[in-house]
Short mmCIF file of C-alpha atoms in Angstrom, two decimals:
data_model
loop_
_atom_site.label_atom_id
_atom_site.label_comp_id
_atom_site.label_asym_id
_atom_site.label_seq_id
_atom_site.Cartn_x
_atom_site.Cartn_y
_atom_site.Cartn_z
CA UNK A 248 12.18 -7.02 -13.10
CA UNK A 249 14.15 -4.67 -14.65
CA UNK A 250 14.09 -3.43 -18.27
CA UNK A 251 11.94 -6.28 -19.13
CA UNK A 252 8.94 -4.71 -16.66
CA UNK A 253 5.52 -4.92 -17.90
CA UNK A 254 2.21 -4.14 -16.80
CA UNK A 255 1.05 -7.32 -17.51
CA UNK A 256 2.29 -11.01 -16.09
CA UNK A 257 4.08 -13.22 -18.95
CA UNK A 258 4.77 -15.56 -16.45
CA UNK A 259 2.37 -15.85 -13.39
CA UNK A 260 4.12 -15.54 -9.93
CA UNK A 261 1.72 -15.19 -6.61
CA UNK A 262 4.82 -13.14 -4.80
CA UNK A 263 4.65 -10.60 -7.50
CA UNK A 264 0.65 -10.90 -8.05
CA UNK A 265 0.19 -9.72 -4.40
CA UNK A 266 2.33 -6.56 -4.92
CA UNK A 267 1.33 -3.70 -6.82
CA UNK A 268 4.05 -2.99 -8.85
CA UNK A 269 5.39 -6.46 -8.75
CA UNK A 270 8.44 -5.89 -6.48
CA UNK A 271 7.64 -7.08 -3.40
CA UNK A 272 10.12 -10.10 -2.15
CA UNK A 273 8.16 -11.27 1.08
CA UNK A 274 4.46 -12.91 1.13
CA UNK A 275 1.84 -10.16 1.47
CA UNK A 276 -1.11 -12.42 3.08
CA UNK A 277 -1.65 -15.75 3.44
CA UNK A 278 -3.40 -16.09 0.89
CA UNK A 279 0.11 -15.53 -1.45
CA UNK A 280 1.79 -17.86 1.07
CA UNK A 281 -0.93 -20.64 0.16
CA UNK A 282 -0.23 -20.04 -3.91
CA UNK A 283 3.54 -19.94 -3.57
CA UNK A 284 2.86 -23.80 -2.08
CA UNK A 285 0.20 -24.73 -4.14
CA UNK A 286 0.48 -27.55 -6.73
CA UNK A 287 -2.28 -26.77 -9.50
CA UNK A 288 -3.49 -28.66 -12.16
CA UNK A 289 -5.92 -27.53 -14.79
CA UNK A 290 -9.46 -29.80 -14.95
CA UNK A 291 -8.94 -31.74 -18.32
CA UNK A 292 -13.28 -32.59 -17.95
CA UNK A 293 -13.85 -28.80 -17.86
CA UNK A 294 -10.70 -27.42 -20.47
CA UNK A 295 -9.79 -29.92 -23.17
CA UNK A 296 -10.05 -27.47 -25.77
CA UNK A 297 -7.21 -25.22 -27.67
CA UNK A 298 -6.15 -22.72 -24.96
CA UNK A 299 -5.45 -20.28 -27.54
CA UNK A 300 -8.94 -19.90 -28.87
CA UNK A 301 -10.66 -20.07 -25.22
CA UNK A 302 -11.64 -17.01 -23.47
CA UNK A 303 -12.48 -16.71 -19.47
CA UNK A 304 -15.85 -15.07 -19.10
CA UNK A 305 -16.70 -14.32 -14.99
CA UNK A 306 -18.90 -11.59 -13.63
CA UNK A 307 -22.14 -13.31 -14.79
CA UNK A 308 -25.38 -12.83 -13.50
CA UNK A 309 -26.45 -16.05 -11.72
CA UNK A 310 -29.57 -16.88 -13.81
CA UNK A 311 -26.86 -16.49 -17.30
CA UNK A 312 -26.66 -19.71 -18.92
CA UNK A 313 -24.90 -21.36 -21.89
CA UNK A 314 -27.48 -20.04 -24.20
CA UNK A 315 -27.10 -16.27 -23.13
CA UNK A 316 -22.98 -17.01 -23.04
CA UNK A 317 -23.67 -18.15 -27.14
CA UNK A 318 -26.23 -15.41 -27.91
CA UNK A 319 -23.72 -12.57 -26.55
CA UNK A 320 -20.48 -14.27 -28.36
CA UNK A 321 -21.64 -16.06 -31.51
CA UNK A 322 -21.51 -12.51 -33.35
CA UNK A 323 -17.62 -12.54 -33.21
CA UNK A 324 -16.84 -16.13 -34.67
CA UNK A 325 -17.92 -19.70 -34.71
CA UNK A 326 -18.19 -21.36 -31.84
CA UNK A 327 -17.25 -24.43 -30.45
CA UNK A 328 -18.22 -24.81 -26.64
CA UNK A 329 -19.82 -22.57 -24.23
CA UNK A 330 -19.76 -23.69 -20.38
CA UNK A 331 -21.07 -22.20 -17.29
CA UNK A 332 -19.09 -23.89 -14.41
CA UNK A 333 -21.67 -24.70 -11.68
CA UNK A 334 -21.65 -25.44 -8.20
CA UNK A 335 -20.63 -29.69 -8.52
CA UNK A 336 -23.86 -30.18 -5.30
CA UNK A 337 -26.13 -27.33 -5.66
CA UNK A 338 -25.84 -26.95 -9.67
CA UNK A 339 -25.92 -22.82 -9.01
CA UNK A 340 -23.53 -21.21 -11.17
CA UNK A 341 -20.25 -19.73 -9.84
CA UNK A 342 -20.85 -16.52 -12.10
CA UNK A 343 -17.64 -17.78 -14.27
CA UNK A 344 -17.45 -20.01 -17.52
CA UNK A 345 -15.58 -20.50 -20.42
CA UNK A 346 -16.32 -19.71 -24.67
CA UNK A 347 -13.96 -21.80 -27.14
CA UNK A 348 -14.14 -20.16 -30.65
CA UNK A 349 -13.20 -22.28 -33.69
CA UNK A 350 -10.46 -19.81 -34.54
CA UNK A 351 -7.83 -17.88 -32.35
CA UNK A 352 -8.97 -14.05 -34.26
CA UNK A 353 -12.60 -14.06 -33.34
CA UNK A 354 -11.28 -15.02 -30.02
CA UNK A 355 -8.48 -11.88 -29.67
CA UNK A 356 -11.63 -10.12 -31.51
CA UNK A 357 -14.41 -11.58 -28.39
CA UNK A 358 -11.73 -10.78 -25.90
CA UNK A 359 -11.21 -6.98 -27.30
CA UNK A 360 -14.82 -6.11 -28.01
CA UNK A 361 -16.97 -7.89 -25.26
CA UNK A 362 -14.79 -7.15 -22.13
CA UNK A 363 -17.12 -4.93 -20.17
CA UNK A 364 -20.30 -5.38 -22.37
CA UNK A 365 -23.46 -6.14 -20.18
CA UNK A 366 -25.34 -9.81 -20.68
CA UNK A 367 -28.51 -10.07 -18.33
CA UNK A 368 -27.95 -6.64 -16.58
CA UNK A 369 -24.27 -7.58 -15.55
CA UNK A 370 -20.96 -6.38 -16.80
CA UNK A 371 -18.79 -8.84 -18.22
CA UNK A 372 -14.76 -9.48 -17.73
CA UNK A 373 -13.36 -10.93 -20.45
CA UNK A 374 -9.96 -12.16 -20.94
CA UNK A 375 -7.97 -15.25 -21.51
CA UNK A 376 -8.02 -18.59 -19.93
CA UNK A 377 -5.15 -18.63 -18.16
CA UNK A 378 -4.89 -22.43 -16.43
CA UNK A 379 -3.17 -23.58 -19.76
CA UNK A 380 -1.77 -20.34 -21.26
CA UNK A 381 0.04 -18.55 -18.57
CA UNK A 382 3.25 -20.45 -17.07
CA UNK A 383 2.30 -21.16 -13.45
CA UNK A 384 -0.94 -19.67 -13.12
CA UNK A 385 -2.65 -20.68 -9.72
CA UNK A 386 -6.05 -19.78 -9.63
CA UNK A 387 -8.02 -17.99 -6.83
CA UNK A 388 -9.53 -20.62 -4.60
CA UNK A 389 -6.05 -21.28 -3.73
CA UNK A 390 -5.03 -18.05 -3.08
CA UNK A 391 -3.66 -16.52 -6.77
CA UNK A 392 -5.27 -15.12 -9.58
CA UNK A 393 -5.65 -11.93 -10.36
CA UNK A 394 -8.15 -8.67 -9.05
CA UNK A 395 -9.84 -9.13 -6.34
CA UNK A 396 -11.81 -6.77 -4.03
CA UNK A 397 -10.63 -4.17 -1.68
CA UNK A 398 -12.78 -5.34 0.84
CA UNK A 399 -10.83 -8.57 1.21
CA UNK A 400 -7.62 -7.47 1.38
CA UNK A 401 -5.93 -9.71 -1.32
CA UNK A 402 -5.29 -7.94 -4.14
CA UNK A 403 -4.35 -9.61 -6.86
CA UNK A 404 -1.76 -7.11 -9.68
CA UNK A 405 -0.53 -8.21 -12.81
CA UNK A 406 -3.65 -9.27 -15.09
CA UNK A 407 -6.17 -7.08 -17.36
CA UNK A 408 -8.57 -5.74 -14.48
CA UNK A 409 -5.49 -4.92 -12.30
CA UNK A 410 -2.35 -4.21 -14.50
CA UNK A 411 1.26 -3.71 -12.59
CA UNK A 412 1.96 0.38 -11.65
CA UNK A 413 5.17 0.79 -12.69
CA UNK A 414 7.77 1.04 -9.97
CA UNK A 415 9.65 4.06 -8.79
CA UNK A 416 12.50 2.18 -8.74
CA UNK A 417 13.05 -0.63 -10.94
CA UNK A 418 16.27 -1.61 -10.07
CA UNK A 419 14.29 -2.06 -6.57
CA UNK A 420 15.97 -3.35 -3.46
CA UNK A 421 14.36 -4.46 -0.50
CA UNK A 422 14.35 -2.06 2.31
CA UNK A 423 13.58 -4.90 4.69
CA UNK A 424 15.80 -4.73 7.81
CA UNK A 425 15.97 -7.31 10.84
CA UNK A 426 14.93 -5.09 13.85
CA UNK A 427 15.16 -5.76 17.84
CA UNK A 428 12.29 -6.28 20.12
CA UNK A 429 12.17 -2.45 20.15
CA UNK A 430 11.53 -2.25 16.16
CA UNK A 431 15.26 -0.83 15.94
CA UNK A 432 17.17 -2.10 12.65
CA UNK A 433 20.73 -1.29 14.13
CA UNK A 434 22.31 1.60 16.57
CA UNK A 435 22.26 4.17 13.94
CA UNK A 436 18.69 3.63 14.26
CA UNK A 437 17.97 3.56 17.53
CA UNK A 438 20.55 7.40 17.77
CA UNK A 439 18.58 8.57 14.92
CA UNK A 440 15.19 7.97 16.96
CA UNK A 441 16.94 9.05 20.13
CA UNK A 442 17.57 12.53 18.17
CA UNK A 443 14.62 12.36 16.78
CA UNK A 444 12.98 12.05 20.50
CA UNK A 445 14.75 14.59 21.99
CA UNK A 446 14.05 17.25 19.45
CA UNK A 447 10.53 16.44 19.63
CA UNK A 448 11.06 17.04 23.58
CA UNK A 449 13.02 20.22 22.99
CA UNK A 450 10.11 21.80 20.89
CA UNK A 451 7.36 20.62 23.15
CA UNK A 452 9.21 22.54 26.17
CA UNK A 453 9.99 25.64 23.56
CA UNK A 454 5.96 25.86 22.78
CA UNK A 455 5.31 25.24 26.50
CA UNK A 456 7.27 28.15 27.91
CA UNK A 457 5.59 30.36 24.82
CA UNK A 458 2.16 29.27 26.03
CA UNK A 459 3.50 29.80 29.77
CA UNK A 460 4.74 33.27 28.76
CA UNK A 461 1.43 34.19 27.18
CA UNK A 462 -0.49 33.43 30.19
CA UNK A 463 1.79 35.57 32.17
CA UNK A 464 0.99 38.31 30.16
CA UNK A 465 -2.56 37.73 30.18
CA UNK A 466 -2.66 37.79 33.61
CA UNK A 467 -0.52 40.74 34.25
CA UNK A 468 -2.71 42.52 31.60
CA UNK A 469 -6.27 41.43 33.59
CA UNK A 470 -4.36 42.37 36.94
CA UNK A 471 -3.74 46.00 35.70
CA UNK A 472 -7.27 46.32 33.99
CA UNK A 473 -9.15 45.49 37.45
CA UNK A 474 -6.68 47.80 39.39
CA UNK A 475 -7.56 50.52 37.39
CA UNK A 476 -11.38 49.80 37.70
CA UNK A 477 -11.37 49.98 41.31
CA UNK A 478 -9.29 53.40 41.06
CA UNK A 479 -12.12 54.80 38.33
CA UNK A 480 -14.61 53.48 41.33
CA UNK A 481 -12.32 55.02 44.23
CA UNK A 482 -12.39 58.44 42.53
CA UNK A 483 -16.57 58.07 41.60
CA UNK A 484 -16.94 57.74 45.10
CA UNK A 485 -15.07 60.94 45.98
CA UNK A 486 -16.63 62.68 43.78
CA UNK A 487 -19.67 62.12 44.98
CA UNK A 488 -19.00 62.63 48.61
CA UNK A 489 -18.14 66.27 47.50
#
């Protein structure tokens, strides 16, 4: 990455997607090993429009329709479709669609000023549609995209709701090693963890013979304290026998 890092993807790569600051160089689940194989295709039936002017609008309530989708965006430009992708047997919405404005400023306008606004009690993402407009976008079914949930475990890093951290490093090299069946990279390794074993050893021993010590001591100190209660009792009874 380099000088040339940014926050967000020019180009869309699922290796990089499924890192959070981009670097990564191995697969992070499967579901970035399915993207990295995946052969994608935009739907020509469902985008035909300019790619420039069309915005990607998910996070929809599932009763929103086309006529809510115009209502909420017609105040930034005209408009020239509105679609609500739906469920191709049950005809329920997927909570994603798609608005094409006439012009490409009342889309960078739509895109600015209704990201997070809330249509039918839901808050909206907004952002560009990236099938046609981002060089090897692979969408999420197959494993790509971008966000996600924490829940599932695939992150996606790179886009608008999950921008790149920068890197510590970004010269950054992998620190990947081959290791033995013992998780050992090389015999530097395996003395290091040796050392490290042994001092680990050492100190448990040290705090053992402290704790050892201390008992001693507490039992030498118990010892002398009942010794000299049955002399105070010894002497009680001689005095009384006087």
């Amino acid at each position: 990455m380099g000088d040339e890092w940014t926050a967000i993807a020019k180009v869309y790569d699922p290796l990089k997607a499924g890192s959070i600051d981009g670097t990564d160089d191995r697969p992070h689940d499967r579901g970035v090993q399915r993207a990295m194989l995946a052969k994608y295709k935009p739907r020509k039936a469902q985008l035909d429009g300019d790619p420039d002017c069309t915005l990607f609008v998910s996070r929809l309530n599932p009763d929103t329709d086309e006529r809510s989708l115009l209502k909420a965006f017609q105040k930034y430009g005209d408009i020239v479709t509105v679609t609500v992708v739906r469920d191709i047997v049950t005809g329920f919405s997927k909570c994603y669609g798609f608005v094409e404005f006439k012009k490409e400023k009342s889309a960078i306008r739509a895109r600015q000023d209704a990201h997070e606004d809330v249509v039918d009690e839901r808050v909206l993402f907004v952002d560009w549609e990236f099938s046609r407009s981002l060089p090897g976008w692979v969408p999420r079914r197959l494993g790509g995209g971008f966000g996600g949930q924490k829940e599932s475990g695939q992150l996606r890093f790179g886009g608008r709701d999950r921008p790149f951290k920068k890197p510590i490093n970004l010269h950054h090299k992998s620190s990947y090693q081959p290791r033995d069946v013992r998780g050992y990279a090389d015999n530097e390794d395996r003395h290091k963890h040796r050392d490290r074993y042994d001092e680990g050893r050492r100190d448990k021993d040290r705090y053992q013979s402290r704790d050892r010590d201390k008992d001693r001591e507490r039992d030498s100190r118990d010892k002398d304290r009942e010794r000299d209660s049955y002399r105070d009792r010894g002497r009680e009874r001689d005095k009384d026998k006087d």
